[in-house]
mmCIF file of C-alpha atoms in Angstrom:
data_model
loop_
_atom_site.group_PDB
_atom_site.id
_atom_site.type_symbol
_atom_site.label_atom_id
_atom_site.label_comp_id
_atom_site.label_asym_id
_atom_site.label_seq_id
_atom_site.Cartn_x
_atom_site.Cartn_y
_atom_site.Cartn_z
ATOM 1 C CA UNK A 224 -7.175 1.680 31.188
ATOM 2 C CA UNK A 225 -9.797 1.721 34.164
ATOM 3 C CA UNK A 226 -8.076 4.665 35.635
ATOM 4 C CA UNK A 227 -8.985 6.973 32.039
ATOM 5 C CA UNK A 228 -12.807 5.700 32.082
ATOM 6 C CA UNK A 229 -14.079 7.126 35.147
ATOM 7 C CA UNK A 230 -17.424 6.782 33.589
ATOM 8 C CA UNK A 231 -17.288 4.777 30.743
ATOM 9 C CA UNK A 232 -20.252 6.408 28.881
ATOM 10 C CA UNK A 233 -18.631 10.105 28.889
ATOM 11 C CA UNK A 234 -15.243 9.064 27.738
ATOM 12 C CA UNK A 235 -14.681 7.886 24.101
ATOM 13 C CA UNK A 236 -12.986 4.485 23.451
ATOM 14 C CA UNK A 237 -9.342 5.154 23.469
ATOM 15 C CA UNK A 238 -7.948 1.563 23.133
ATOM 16 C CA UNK A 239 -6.702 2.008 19.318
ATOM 17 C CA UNK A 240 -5.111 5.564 20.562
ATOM 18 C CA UNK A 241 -3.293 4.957 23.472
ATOM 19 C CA UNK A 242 -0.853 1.897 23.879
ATOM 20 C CA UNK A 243 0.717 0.611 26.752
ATOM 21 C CA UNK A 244 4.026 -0.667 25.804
ATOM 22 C CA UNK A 245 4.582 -2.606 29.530
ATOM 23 C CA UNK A 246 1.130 -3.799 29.535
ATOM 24 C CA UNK A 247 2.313 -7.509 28.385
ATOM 25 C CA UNK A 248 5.959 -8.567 29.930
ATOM 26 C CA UNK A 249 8.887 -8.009 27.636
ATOM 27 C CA UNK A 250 11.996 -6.427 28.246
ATOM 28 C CA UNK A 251 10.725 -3.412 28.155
ATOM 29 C CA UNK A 252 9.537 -3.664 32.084
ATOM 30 C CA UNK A 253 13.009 -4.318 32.809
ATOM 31 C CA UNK A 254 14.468 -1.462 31.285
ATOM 32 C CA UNK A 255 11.449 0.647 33.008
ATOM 33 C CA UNK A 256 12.171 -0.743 36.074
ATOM 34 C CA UNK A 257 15.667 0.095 36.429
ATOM 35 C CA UNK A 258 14.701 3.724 35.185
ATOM 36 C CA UNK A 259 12.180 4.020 38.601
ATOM 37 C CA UNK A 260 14.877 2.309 41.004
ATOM 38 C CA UNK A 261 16.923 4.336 43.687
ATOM 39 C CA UNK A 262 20.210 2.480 43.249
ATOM 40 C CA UNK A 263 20.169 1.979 39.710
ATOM 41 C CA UNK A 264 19.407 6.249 38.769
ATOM 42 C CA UNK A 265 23.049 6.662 40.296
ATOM 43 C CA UNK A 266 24.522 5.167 37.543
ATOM 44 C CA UNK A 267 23.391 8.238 34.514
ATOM 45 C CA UNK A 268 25.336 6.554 31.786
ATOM 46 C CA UNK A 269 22.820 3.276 32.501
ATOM 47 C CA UNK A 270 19.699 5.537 33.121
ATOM 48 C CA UNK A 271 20.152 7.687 29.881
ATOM 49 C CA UNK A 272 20.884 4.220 27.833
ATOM 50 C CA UNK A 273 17.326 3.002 29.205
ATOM 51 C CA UNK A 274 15.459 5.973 27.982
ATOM 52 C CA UNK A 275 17.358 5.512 24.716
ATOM 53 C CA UNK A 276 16.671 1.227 25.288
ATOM 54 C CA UNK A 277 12.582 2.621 25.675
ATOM 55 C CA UNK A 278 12.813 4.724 22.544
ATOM 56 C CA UNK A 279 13.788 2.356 20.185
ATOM 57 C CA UNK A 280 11.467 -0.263 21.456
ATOM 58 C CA UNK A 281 8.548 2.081 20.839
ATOM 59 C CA UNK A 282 10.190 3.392 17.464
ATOM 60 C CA UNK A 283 9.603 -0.275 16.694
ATOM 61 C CA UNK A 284 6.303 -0.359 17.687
ATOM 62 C CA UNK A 285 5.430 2.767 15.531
ATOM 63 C CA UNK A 286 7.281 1.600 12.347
ATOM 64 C CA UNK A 287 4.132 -1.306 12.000
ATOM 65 C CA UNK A 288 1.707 1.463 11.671
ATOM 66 C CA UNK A 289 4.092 3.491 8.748
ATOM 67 C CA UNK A 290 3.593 3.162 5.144
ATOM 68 C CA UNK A 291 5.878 0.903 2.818
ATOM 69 C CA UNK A 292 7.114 0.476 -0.576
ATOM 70 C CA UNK A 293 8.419 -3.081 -2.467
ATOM 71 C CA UNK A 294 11.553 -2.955 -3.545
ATOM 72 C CA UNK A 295 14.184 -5.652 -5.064
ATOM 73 C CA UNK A 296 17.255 -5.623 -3.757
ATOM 74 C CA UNK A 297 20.373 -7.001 -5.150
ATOM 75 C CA UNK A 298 22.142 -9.377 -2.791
ATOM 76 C CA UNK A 299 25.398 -10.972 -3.841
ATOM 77 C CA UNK A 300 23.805 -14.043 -5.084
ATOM 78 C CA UNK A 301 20.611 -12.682 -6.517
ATOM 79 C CA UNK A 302 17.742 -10.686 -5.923
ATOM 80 C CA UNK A 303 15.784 -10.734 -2.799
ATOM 81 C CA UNK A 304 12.151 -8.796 -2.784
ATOM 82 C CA UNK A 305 11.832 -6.597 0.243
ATOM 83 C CA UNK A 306 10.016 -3.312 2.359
ATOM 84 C CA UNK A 307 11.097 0.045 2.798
ATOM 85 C CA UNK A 308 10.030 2.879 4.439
ATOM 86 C CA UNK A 309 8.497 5.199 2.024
ATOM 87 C CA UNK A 310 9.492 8.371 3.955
ATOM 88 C CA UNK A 311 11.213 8.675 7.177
ATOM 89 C CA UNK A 312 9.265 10.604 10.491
ATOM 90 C CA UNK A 313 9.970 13.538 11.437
ATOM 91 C CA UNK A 314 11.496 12.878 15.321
ATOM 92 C CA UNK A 315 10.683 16.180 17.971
ATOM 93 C CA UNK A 316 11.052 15.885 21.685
ATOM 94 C CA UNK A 317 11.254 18.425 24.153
ATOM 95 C CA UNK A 318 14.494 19.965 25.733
ATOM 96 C CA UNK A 319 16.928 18.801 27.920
ATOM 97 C CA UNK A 320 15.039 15.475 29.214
ATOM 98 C CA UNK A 321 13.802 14.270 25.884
ATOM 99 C CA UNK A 322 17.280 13.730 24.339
ATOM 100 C CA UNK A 323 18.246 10.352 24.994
ATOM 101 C CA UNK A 324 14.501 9.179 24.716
ATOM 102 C CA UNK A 325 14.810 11.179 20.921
ATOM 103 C CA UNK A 326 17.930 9.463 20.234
ATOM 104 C CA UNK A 327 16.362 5.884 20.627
ATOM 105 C CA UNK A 328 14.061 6.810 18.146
ATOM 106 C CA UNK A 329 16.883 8.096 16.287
ATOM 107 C CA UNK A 330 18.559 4.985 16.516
ATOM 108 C CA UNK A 331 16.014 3.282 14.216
ATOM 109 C CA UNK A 332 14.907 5.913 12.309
ATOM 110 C CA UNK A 333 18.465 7.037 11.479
ATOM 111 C CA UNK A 334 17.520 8.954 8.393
ATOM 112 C CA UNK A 335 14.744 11.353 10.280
ATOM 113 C CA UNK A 336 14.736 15.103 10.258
ATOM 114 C CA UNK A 337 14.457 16.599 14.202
ATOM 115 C CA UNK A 338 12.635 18.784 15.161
ATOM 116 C CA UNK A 339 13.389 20.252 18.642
ATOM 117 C CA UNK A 340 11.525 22.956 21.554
ATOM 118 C CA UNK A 341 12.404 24.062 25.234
ATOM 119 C CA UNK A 342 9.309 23.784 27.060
ATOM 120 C CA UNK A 343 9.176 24.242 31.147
ATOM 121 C CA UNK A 344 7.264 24.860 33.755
ATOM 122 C CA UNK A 345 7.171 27.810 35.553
ATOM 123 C CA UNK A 346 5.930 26.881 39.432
ATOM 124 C CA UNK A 347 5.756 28.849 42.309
ATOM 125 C CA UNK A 348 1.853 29.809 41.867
ATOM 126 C CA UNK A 349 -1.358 27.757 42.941
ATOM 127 C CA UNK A 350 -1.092 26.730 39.347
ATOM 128 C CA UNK A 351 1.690 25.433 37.078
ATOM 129 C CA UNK A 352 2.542 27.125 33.824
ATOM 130 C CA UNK A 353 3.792 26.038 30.727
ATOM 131 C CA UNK A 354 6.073 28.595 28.576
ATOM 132 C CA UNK A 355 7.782 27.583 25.152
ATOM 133 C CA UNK A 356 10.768 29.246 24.112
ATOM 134 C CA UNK A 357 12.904 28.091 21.195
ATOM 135 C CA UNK A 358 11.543 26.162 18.360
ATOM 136 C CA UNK A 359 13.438 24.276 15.670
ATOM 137 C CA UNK A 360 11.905 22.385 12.779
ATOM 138 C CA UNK A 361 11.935 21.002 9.050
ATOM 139 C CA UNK A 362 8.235 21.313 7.598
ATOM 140 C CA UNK A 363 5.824 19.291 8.847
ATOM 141 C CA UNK A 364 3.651 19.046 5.871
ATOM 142 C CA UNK A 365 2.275 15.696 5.163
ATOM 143 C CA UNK A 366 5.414 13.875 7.026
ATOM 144 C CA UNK A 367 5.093 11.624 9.852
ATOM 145 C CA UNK A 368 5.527 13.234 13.375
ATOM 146 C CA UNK A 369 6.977 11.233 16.126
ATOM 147 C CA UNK A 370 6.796 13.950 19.496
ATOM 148 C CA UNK A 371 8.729 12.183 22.609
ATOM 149 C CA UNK A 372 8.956 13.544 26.035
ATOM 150 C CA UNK A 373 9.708 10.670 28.857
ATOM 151 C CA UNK A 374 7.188 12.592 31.291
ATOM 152 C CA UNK A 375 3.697 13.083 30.482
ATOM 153 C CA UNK A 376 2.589 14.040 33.704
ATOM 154 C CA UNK A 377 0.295 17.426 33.112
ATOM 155 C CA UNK A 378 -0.008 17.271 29.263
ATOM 156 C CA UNK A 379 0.668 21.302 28.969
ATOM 157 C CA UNK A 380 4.002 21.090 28.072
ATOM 158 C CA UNK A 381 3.312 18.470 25.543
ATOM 159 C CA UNK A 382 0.268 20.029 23.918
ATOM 160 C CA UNK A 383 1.712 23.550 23.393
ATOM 161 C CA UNK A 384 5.079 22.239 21.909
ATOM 162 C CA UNK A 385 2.889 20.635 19.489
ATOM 163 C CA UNK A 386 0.571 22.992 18.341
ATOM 164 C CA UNK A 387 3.719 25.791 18.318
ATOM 165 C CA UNK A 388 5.082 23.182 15.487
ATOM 166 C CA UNK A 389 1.680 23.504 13.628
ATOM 167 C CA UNK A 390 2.957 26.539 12.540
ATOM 168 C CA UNK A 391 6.038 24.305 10.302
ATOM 169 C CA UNK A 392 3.157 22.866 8.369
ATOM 170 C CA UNK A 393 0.161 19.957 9.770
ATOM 171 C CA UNK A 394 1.244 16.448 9.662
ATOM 172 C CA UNK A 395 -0.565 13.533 8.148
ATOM 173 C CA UNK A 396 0.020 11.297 11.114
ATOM 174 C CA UNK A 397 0.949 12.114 14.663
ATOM 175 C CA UNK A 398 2.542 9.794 17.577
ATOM 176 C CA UNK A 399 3.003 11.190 20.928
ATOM 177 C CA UNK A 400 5.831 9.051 22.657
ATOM 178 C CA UNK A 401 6.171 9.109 26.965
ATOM 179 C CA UNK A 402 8.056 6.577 29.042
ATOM 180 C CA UNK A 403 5.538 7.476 31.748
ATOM 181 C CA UNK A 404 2.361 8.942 31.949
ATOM 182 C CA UNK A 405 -0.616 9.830 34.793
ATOM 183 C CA UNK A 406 -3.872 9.355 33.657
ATOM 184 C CA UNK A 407 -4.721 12.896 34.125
ATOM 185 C CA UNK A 408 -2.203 13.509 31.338
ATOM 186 C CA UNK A 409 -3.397 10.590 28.729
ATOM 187 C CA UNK A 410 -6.920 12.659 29.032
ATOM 188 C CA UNK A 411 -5.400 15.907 28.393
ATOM 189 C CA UNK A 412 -3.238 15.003 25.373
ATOM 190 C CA UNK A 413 -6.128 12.857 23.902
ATOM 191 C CA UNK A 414 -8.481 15.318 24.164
ATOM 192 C CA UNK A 415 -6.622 18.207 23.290
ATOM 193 C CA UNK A 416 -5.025 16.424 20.315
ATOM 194 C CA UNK A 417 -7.517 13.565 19.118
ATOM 195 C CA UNK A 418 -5.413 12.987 16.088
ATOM 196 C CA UNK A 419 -2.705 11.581 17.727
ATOM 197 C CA UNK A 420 -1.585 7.911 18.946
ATOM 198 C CA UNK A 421 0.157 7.862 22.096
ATOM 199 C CA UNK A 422 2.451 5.553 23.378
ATOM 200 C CA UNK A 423 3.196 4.769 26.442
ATOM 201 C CA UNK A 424 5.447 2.560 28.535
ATOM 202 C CA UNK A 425 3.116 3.180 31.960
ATOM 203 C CA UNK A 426 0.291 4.798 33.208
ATOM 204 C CA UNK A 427 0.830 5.972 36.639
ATOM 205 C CA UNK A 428 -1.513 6.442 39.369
ATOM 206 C CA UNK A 429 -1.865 9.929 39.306
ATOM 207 C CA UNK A 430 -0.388 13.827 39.951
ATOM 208 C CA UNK A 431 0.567 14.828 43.104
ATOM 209 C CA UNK A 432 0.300 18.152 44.649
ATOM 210 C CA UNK A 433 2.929 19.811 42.495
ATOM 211 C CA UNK A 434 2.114 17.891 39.517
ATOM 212 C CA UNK A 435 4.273 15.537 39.533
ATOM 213 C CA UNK A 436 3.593 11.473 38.759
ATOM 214 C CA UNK A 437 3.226 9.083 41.197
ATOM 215 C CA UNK A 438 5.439 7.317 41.726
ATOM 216 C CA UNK A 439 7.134 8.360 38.231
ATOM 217 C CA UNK A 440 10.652 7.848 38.533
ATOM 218 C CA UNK A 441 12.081 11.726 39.613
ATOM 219 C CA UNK A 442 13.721 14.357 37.464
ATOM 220 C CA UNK A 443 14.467 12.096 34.317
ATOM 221 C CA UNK A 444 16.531 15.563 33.182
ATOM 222 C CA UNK A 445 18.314 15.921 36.631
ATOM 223 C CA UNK A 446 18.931 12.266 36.726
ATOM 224 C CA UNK A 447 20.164 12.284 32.857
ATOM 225 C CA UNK A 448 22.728 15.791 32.775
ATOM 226 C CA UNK A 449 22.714 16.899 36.385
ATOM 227 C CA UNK A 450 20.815 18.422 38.731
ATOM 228 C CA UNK A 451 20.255 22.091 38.133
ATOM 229 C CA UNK A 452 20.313 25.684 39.754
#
């Protein structure tokens, strides 16, 4: 995390906050890497299934952090003592980009409320802008909220969705999923939401003139549904 510690003594440790799913080698790169490749992005059937492929690997990652009950369960030739979830997350993510990231989370957690917002940017200034405008929830009090977007390039987007669900009730425990992130980003959504995790699959090298991440991977919308006018 070198690139979020420009000075280690003004930034505050972040290591139990932010994780970096393709850090260590698993599959994971694999599935990232085929999201960021030319040839491969022609194929949007394959691309959407990797954002879905990303989702439920960090889904998986989350569920170690939620809270558990014992139960016995029958079984057909006795009793067998196990875990279960004792409530399911609620699962937001941003429109139309974040849907087949959302539904790998949905995959796993397959008995999650959604929660859903249509965030964009509006560009043609010196300075990008962030407008929200449709919100759809269940209430947030107390439950666990899983936010995914695949691009955390800016943060904006991000941080307003989530404090425009505030207003469904506060969570008790708050994950902040992106496929891939610039640094600038991480130190926006961290600061701007310090109760949050985040999870990431990779931290970029940085925004470009137009705010984009470099080298990111495109339009993961365009490249999911369709370009658009």
């Amino acid at each position: 995390m070198d690139a979020l510690n420009p000075t280690p003594e003004a930034t505050p440790d972040l290591s139990n906050r932010v994780h970096i799913v393709c850090a260590e080698p698993s599959i994971a790169n694999h599935f990232l890497a085929e999201l960021r490749d030319v040839d491969v992005q022609r194929d949007s059937l394959r691309f959407r299934r990797n954002l879905q492929r990303l989702g439920e690997i960090i889904a998986y990652r989350i569920s170690s952090l939620l809270s558990y009950t014992d139960k016995a369960v029958q079984t057909p030739l006795g009793t067998a003592s196990s875990q279960q979830l004792r409530d399911f997350p609620v699962l937001a993510t941003v429109l139309r980009a974040g849907l087949p990231f959302h539904q790998g989370f949905l995959n796993y957690f397959d008995q999650s409320p959604s929660a859903f917002a249509a965030a964009y940017r509006i560009e043609g200034t010196s300075q990008v802008q962030v407008q929200v405008d449709y919100l759809a929830a269940p209430s947030l009090d107390e439950r666990v909220l899983i936010l995914a977007d695949p691009m955390l390039a800016t943060g904006k987007s991000l941080v307003l969705t989530y404090r425009a669900m505030l207003r469904f009730g506060t969570p008790r425990q708050v994950h902040i999923a992106a496929v891939i992130a610039s640094p600038e980003g991480v130190a926006y959504v961290t600061r701007e939401i310090p109760e949050a995790t985040l999870w990431v699959a990779a931290v970029d090298e940085g925004l470009n003139a137009q705010a984009y991440i470099m080298p990111g991977l495109g339009d993961a919308g365009d490249l999911s549904y369709g370009s658009k006018l």
